[in-house]
C-alpha positions as a printed Julia matrix, in Angstrom:
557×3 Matrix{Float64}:
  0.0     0.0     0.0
  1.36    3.93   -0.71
  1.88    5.73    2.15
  3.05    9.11    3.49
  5.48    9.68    6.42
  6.32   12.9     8.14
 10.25   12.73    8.69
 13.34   13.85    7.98
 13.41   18.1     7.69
  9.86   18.62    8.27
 10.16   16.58   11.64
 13.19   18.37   12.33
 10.84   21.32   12.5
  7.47   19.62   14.2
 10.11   17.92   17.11
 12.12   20.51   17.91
 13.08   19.06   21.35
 13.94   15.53   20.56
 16.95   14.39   21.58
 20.39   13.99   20.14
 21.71   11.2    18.42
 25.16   11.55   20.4
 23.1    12.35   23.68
 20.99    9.06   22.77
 24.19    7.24   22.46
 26.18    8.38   25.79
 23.29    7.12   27.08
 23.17    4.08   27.01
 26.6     2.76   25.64
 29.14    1.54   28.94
 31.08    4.24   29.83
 34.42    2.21   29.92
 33.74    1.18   25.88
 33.98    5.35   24.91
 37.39    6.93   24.36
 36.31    9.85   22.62
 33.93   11.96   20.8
 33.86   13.44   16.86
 31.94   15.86   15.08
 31.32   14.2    10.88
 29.82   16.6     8.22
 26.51   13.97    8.54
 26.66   13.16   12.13
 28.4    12.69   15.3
 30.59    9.98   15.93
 31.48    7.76   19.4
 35.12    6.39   19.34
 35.01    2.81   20.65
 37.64    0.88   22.4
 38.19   -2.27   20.05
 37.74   -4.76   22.26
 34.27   -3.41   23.54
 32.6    -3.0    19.75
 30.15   -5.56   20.24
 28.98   -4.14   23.84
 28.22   -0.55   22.15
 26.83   -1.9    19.19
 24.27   -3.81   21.12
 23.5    -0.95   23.07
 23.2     1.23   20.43
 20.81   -1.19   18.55
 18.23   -2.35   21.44
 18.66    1.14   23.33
 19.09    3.71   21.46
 17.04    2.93   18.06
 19.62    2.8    15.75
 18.68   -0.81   13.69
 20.24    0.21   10.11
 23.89   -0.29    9.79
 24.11    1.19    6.77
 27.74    0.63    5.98
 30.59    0.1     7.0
 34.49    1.46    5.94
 37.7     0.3     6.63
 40.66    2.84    6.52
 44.55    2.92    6.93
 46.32    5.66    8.52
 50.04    6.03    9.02
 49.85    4.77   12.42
 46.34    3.32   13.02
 43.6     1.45   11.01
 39.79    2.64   11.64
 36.56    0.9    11.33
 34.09    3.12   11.13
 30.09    2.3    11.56
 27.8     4.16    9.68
 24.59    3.91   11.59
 20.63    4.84   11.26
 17.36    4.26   12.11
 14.97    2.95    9.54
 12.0     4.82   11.52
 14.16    8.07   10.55
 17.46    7.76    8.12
 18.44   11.32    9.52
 18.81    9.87   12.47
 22.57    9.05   12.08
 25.63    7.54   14.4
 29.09    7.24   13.44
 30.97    4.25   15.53
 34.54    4.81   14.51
 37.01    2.13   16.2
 40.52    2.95   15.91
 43.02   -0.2    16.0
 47.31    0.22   16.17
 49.2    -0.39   12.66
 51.02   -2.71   14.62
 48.06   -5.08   15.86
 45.19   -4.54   13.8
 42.42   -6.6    15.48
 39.0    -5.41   16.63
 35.53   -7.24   17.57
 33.6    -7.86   14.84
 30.17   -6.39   14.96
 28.4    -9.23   12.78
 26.65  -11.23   15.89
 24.8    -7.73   16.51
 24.7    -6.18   12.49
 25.13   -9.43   10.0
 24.7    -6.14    7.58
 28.3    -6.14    8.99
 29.55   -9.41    7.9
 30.45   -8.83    4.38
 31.25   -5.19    5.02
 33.51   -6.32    7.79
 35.28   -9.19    5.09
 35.51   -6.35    2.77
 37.99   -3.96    5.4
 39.94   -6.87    6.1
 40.59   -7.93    2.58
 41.33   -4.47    0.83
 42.53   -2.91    4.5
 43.97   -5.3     6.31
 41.96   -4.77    9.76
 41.57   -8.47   10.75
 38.04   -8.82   13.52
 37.64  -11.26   16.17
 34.83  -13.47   16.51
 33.91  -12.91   13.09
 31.54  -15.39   11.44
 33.83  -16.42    8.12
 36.48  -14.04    8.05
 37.98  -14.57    4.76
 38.62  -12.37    1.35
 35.27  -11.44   -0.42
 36.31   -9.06   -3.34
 40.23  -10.77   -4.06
 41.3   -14.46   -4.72
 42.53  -16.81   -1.47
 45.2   -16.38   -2.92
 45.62  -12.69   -3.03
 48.95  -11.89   -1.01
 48.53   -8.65    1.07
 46.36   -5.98    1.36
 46.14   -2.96   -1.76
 44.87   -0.48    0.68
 47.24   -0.8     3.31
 49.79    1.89    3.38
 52.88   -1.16    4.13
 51.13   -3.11    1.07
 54.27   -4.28   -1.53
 52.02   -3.92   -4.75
 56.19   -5.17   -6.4
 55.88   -8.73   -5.11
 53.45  -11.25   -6.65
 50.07  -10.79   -6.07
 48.67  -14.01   -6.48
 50.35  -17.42   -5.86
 51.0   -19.9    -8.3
 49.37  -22.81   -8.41
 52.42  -25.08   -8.29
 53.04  -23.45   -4.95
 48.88  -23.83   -3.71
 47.41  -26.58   -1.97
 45.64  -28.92   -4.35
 41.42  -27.76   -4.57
 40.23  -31.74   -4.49
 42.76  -32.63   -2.24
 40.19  -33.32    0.5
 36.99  -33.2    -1.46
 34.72  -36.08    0.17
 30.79  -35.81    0.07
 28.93  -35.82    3.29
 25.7   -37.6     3.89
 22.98  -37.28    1.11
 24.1   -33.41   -0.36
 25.37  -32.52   -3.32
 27.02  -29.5    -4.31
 26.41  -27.7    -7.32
 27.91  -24.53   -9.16
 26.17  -21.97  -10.34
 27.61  -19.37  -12.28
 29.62  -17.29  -12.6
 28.49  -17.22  -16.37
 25.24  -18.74  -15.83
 22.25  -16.31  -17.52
 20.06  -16.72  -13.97
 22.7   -15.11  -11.62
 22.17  -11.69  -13.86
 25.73  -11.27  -14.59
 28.66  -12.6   -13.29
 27.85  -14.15   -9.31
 28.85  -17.48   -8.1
 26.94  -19.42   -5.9
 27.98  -22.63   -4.11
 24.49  -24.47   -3.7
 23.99  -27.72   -1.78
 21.41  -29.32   -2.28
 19.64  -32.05   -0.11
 17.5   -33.74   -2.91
 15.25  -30.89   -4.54
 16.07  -28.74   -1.94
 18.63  -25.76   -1.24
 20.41  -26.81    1.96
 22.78  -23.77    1.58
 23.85  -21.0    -0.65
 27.14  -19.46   -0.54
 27.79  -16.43   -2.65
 31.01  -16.21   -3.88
 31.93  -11.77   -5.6
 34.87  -10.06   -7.15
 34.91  -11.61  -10.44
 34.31   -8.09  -11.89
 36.29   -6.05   -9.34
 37.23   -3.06  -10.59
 38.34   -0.97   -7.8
 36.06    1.78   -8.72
 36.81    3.42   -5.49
 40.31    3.51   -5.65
 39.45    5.05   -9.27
 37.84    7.49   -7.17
 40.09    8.47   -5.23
 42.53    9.08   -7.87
 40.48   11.7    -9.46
 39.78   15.27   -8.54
 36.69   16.35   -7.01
 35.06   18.7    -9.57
 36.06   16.95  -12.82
 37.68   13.58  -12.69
 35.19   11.38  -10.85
 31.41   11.91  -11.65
 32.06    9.78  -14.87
 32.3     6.87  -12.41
 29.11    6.36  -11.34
 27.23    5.29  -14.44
 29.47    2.35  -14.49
 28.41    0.86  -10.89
 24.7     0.17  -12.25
 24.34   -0.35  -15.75
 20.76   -0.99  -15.84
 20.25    2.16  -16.42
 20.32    3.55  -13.34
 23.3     5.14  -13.55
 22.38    9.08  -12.87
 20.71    8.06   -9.17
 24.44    7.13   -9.01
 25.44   10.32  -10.34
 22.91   12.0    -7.37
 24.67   10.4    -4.94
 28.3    11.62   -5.62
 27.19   14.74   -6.42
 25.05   14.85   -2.9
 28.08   13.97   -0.52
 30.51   16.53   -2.77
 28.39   18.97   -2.75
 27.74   18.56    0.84
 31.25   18.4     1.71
 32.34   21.65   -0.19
 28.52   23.32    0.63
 27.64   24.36   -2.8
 24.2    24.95   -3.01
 22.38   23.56   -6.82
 19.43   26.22   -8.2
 16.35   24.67   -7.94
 15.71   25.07  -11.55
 18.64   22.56  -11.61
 16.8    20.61   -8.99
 13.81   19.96  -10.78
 15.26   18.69  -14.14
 17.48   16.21  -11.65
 14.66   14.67  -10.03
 12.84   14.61  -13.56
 15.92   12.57  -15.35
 16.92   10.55  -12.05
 13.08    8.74  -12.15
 13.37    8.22  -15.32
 16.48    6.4   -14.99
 14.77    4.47  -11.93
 11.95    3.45  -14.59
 14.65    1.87  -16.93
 16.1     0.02  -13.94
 12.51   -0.98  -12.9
 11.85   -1.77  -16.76
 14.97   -4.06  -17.37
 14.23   -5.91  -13.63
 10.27   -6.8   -14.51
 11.16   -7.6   -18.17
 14.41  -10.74  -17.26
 12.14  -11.4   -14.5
  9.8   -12.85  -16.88
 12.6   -14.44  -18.31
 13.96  -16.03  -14.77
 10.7   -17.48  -14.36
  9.1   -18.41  -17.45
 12.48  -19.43  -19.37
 11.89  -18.26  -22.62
 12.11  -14.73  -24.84
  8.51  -13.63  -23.48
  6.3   -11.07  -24.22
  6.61   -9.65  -21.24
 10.47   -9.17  -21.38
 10.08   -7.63  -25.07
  7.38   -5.18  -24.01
  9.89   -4.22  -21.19
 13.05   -3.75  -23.33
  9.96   -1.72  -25.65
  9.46    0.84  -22.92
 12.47    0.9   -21.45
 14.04    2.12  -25.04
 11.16    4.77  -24.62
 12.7     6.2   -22.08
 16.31    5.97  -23.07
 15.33    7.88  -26.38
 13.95   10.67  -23.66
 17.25   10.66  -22.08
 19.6    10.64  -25.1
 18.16   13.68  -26.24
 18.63   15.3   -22.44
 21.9    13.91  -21.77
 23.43   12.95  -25.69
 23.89    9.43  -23.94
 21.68    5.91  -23.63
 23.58    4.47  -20.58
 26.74    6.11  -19.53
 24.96    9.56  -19.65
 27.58   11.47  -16.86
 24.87   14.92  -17.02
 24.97   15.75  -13.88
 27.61   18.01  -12.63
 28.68   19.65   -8.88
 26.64   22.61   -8.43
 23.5    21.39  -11.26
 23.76   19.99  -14.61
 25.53   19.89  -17.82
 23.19   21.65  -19.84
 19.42   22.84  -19.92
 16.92   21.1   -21.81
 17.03   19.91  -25.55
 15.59   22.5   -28.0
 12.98   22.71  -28.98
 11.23   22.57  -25.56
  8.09   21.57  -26.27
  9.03   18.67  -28.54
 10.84   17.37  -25.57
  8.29   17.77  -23.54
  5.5    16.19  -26.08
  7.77   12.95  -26.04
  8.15   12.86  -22.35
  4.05   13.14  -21.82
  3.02   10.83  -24.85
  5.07    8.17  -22.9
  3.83    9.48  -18.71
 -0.09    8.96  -20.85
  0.42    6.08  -22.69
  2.21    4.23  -19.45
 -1.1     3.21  -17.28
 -2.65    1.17  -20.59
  1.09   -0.47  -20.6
  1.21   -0.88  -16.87
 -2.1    -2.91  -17.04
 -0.72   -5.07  -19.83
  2.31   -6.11  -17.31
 -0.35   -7.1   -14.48
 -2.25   -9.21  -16.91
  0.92  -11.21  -18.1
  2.66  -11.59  -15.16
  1.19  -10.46  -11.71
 -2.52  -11.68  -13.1
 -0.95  -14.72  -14.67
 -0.99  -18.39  -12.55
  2.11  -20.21  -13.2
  3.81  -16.3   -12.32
  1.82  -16.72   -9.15
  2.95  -19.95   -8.22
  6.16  -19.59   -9.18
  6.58  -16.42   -7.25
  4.5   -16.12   -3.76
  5.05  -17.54   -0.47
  9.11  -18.43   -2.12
 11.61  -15.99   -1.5
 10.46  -15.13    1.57
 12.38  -12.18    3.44
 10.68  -11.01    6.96
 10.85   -7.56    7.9
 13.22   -8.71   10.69
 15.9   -10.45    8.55
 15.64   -7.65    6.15
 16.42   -5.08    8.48
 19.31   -7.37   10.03
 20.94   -7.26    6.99
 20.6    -3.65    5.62
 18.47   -4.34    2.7
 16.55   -1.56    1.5
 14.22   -0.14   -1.52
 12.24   -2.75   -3.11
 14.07   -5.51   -1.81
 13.13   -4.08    1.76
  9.98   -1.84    0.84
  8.57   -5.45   -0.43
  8.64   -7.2     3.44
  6.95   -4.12    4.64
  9.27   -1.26    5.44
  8.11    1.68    4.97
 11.87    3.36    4.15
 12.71    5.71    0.95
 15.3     8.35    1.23
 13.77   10.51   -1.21
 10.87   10.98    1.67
 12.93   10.24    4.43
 16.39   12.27    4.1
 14.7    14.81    1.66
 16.94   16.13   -1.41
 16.57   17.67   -4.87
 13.13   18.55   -5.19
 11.07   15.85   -3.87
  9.9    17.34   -0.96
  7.98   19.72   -2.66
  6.05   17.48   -5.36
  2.97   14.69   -4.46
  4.02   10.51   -4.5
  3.6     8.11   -2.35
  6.08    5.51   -1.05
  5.18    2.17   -2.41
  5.11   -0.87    0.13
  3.95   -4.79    0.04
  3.47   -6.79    3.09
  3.99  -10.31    1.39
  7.59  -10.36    2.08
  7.95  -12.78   -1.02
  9.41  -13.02   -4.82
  5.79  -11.72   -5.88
  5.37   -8.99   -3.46
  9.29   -7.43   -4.62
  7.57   -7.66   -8.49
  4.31   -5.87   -7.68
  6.81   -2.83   -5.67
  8.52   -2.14   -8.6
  5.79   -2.2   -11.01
  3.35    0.29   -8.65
  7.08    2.35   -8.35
  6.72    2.85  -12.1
  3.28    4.55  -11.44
  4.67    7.05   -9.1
  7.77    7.91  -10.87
  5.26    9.06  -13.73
  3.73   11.17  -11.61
  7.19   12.67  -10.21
  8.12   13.16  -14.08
  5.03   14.37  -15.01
  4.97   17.23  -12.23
  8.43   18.22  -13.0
  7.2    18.34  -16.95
  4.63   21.06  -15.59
  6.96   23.02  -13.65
  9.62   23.26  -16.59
  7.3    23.92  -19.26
  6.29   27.43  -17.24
  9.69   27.97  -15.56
 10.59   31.77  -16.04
 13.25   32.04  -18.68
 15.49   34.66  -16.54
 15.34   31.76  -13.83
 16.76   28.71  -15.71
 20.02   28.78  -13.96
 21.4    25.15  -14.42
 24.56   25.21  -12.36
 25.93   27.06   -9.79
 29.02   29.02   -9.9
 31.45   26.04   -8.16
 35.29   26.83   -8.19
 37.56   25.5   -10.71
 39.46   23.59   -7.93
 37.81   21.91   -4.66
 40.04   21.35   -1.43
 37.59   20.36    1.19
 39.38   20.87    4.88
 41.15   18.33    6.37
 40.27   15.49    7.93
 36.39   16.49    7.16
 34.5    13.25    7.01
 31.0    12.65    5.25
 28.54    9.96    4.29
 25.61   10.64    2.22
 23.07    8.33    0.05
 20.47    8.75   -2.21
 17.22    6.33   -3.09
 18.79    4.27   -6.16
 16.44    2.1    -8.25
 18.07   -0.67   -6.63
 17.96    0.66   -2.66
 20.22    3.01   -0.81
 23.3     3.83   -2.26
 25.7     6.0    -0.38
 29.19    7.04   -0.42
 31.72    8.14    2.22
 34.12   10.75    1.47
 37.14   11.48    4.23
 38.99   15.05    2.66
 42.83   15.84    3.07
 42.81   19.0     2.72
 43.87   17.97   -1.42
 41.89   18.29   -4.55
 41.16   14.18   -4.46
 39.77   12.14   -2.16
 41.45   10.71    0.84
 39.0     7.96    1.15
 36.41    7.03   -0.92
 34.03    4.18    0.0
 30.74    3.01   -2.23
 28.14    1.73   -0.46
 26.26   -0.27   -3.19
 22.66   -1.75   -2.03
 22.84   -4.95   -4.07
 25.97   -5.58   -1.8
 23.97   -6.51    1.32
 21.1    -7.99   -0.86
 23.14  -10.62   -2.53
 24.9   -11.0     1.01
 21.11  -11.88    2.31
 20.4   -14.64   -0.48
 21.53  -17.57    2.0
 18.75  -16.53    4.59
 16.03  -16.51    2.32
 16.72  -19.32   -0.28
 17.5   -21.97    2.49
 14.67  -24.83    2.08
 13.56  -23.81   -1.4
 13.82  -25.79   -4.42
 16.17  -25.18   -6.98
 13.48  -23.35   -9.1
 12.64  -20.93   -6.26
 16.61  -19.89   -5.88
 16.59  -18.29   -9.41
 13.39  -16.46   -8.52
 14.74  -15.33   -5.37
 17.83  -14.05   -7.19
 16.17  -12.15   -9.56
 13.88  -10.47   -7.2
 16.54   -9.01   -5.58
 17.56   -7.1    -9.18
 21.39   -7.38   -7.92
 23.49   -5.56  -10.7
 27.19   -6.92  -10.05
 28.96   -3.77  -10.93
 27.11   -2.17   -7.75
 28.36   -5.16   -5.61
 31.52   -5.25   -6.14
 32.04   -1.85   -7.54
């Protein structure tokens, strides 16, 4: 069902008096477990002894309200590694709580926080095989992103990137030495080039008969150190290319929102809301291509064959990619958004632009309909798709999922409400959620998300077609060169078609990134594939999977 939620800004204003996040925290956390206090650009942060993580963590969670742990970055200094906890609450995202946990170069250990955030788990895996930060009592601490074989760390500052990075396997212990079979399981490989894992995800699958025992993911086989990328670039030019390339469904400038959100941010440039308008108008109509492409190989995951369905979905998705070539001169990789606005104003002539973009907002409920009939109307879709990937509120929350993946079990959480930005605020759509929790429920969010993107595009369409002409200011006057002050620290996300996707920035006072960390949302949904497929049949996995629309550039960026 749609619903609206008073938080964020406007609660800011109706609840004055509530209280603190850090005050919240103090509160609560033991006082022998806090060393020290910091001020981030997004939110206060709690320095944590290492050995006490999971005490505060616990605290924080059950006490103080803070259930979202959004993400979580790993970080080398000269003489100390950091962990640092990006918390929130998914009653109110601008809730936020930094955890930072500070361990010597010399010993690098700290308590993992998985038994209280399994959001943490792979997060946690991620730090230790990129960073180096190893953490105790961790579940399966083990490289996630890099081979076994993988010798050292690349982010850590003592790292030898001149000796061999991988061992040979002359000099590795043979795979089958010890492969026996236990019991009545077998285990099966799927993927990594395997059309059902939508791109290239392995999964170790044993199976007990017909049924899915357990799932192990197995990422990095397209690695390509996007953030390190990142952080080699300057601030105003060199990096907003990147984020097309994380999600190439076609979501790509919601990606571009969200660098452009914590930059902008960090070096407070403020974007004319004539700018802010034709962003939200091209970022949902990059949400409807993602939303387009996920329905229409959907049908394909579940049917098996070149459908109708999937060919009326590549139909309207190349609808809207005609709309955006025009706006941005590019189908996928469109890099239109800039720091401070936008590349350029709107195609001339106007109103031809603005005929194509409302003969395709019209003609969309009569297409809309057609997708219900074939799919959500449709019995072997049914069958095939409720009561089986079935994702509880709880679990979902456990492990960080968000937007349809999490909207779909319930929870009522979309940044564009809930952390306000661009000009959503000021226009009339609902947040779309499903109680059903299952394969079918996920389907039915994204198709009703279609319906209110329309109506986001087709308000924007009315304010642009009688925007003053001395007005249309589409950047704002940014300086050649950014330096943001040192040490300033930031995390900021935006509502992706695929969830939350945020990105942590830590400034050096230099014109590139110090740090520069990607939070990708179909990172903790694949990582939450094990709790939901276990039990299912073999049929029901590749449902599951594609209901989660993971895009493998945004997991392992």
């Amino acid at each position: 069902m749609a619903q609206q939620r008073q938080v964020g800004t406007d609660a800011d204003e109706a609840t004055p008096s509530r209280e603190s996040p850090l005050d919240a925290a103090l509160a609560v956390v033991p006082d022998d477990a806090v060393t020290d206090t910091e001020q981030h650009r997004n939110a206060p942060a709690l320095v944590v002894r290492a050995d006490r993580v999971q005490a505060v963590l616990a605290a924080l969670r059950e006490e103080a309200g803070f259930d979202h742990c959004a993400c979580v970055t790993g970080q080398a200094y000269g003489d100390r590694y950091e962990s640092i906890y990006h918390l929130r609450s998914y009653d109110d995202p601008t809730r936020e709580l930094s955890v930072v946990v500070p361990v010597p170069a010399a010993d690098p250990v700290s308590e993992s926080a998985a038994p209280v955030y399994p959001a943490a788990d792979w997060h946690e895996r991620e730090a230790y095989d990129l960073v180096g930060i190893e953490y105790d009592d961790h579940p399966d601490l083990r490289r996630i992103l890099l081979p076994e074989t993988w010798q050292g760390h690349p982010l850590d500052p003592d790292d030898d990137d001149t000796e061999p990075q991988i061992v040979t396997f002359r000099e590795h212990e043979n795979p089958l030495a010890d492969d026996h079979q236990d019991g009545d399981t077998l285990f099966v490989n799927m993927g990594p080039h395997h059309p059902a894992t939508h791109g290239v995800l392995h999964l170790g699958v044993t199976l007990d008969g017909e049924h899915v025992a357990e799932v192990t993911p197995d990422i990095g086989y397209i690695h390509r150190c996007e953030e390190q990328m990142c952080q080699q670039g300057t601030y105003r030019h060199q990096i907003m290319p990147y984020p097309d390339r994380w999600d190439w469904s076609g979501a790509g400038l919601c990606n571009e929102w969200a660098y452009a959100r914590v930059a902008e941010d960090l070096a407070d440039i403020d974007v004319p809301e004539y700018a802010q308008v034709i962003r939200t108008m091209s970022a949902e109509l990059s949400r409807m291509l993602g939303h387009f492409l996920a329905v229409a190989t959907y049908a394909l995951d579940v049917v098996g064959e070149f459908t109708a369905a999937f060919q009326y979905g590549i139909r309207d998705r190349e609808i809207v990619q005609d709309i955006l070539e025009d706006l941005t001169g590019q189908r996928l990789m469109f890099n239109y958004f800039r720091l401070g606005g936008i590349a350029w104003d709107l195609p001339e002539p106007r109103a031809a632009f603005f005929e194509s973009v409302r003969a395709f907002v019209d003609g969309l409920p009569a297409k809309l309909a057609e997708y219900h009939d074939l799919l959500t109307s449709n019995e072997i879709f049914q069958i095939r798709t409720v009561d089986t990937g079935e994702l509880s509120p709880e679990t979902a929350r456990e492990y960080g999922c968000t937007g349809p993946v999490a909207r779909g079990s319930g929870i009522d959480y979309d940044l564009r409400r809930d952390d306000p930005y661009g000009y959503y605020p000021k226009l009339d759509w609902d947040v779309v959620t499903e109680d059903g929790c299952d394969n079918y429920a996920r389907v039915l969010v994204r198709l009703r998300e279609l319906e209110q993107s329309a109506r986001i595009v087709e308000q924007c369409v009315d304010l642009l077609e009688t925007w003053p002409d001395e007005e249309r200011t589409v950047q704002a006057n940014v300086p050649r060169t950014l330096r943001p002050d040192p040490d300033t620290e930031l995390y900021r996300a935006v509502e992706s078609a695929k969830g939350e996707l945020g990105i942590y920035i830590r400034a050096d006072g230099t014109d590139k990134p110090a740090r520069f960390k990607i939070r990708g949302p179909s990172f903790s949904h694949v990582s939450v594939l094990p709790e939901i497929a276990r039990g299912e049949f073999v049929p029901d996995l590749i449902a599951t999977i594609g209901s989660l629309d993971p895009i493998m550039g945004d997991v392992d960026r």
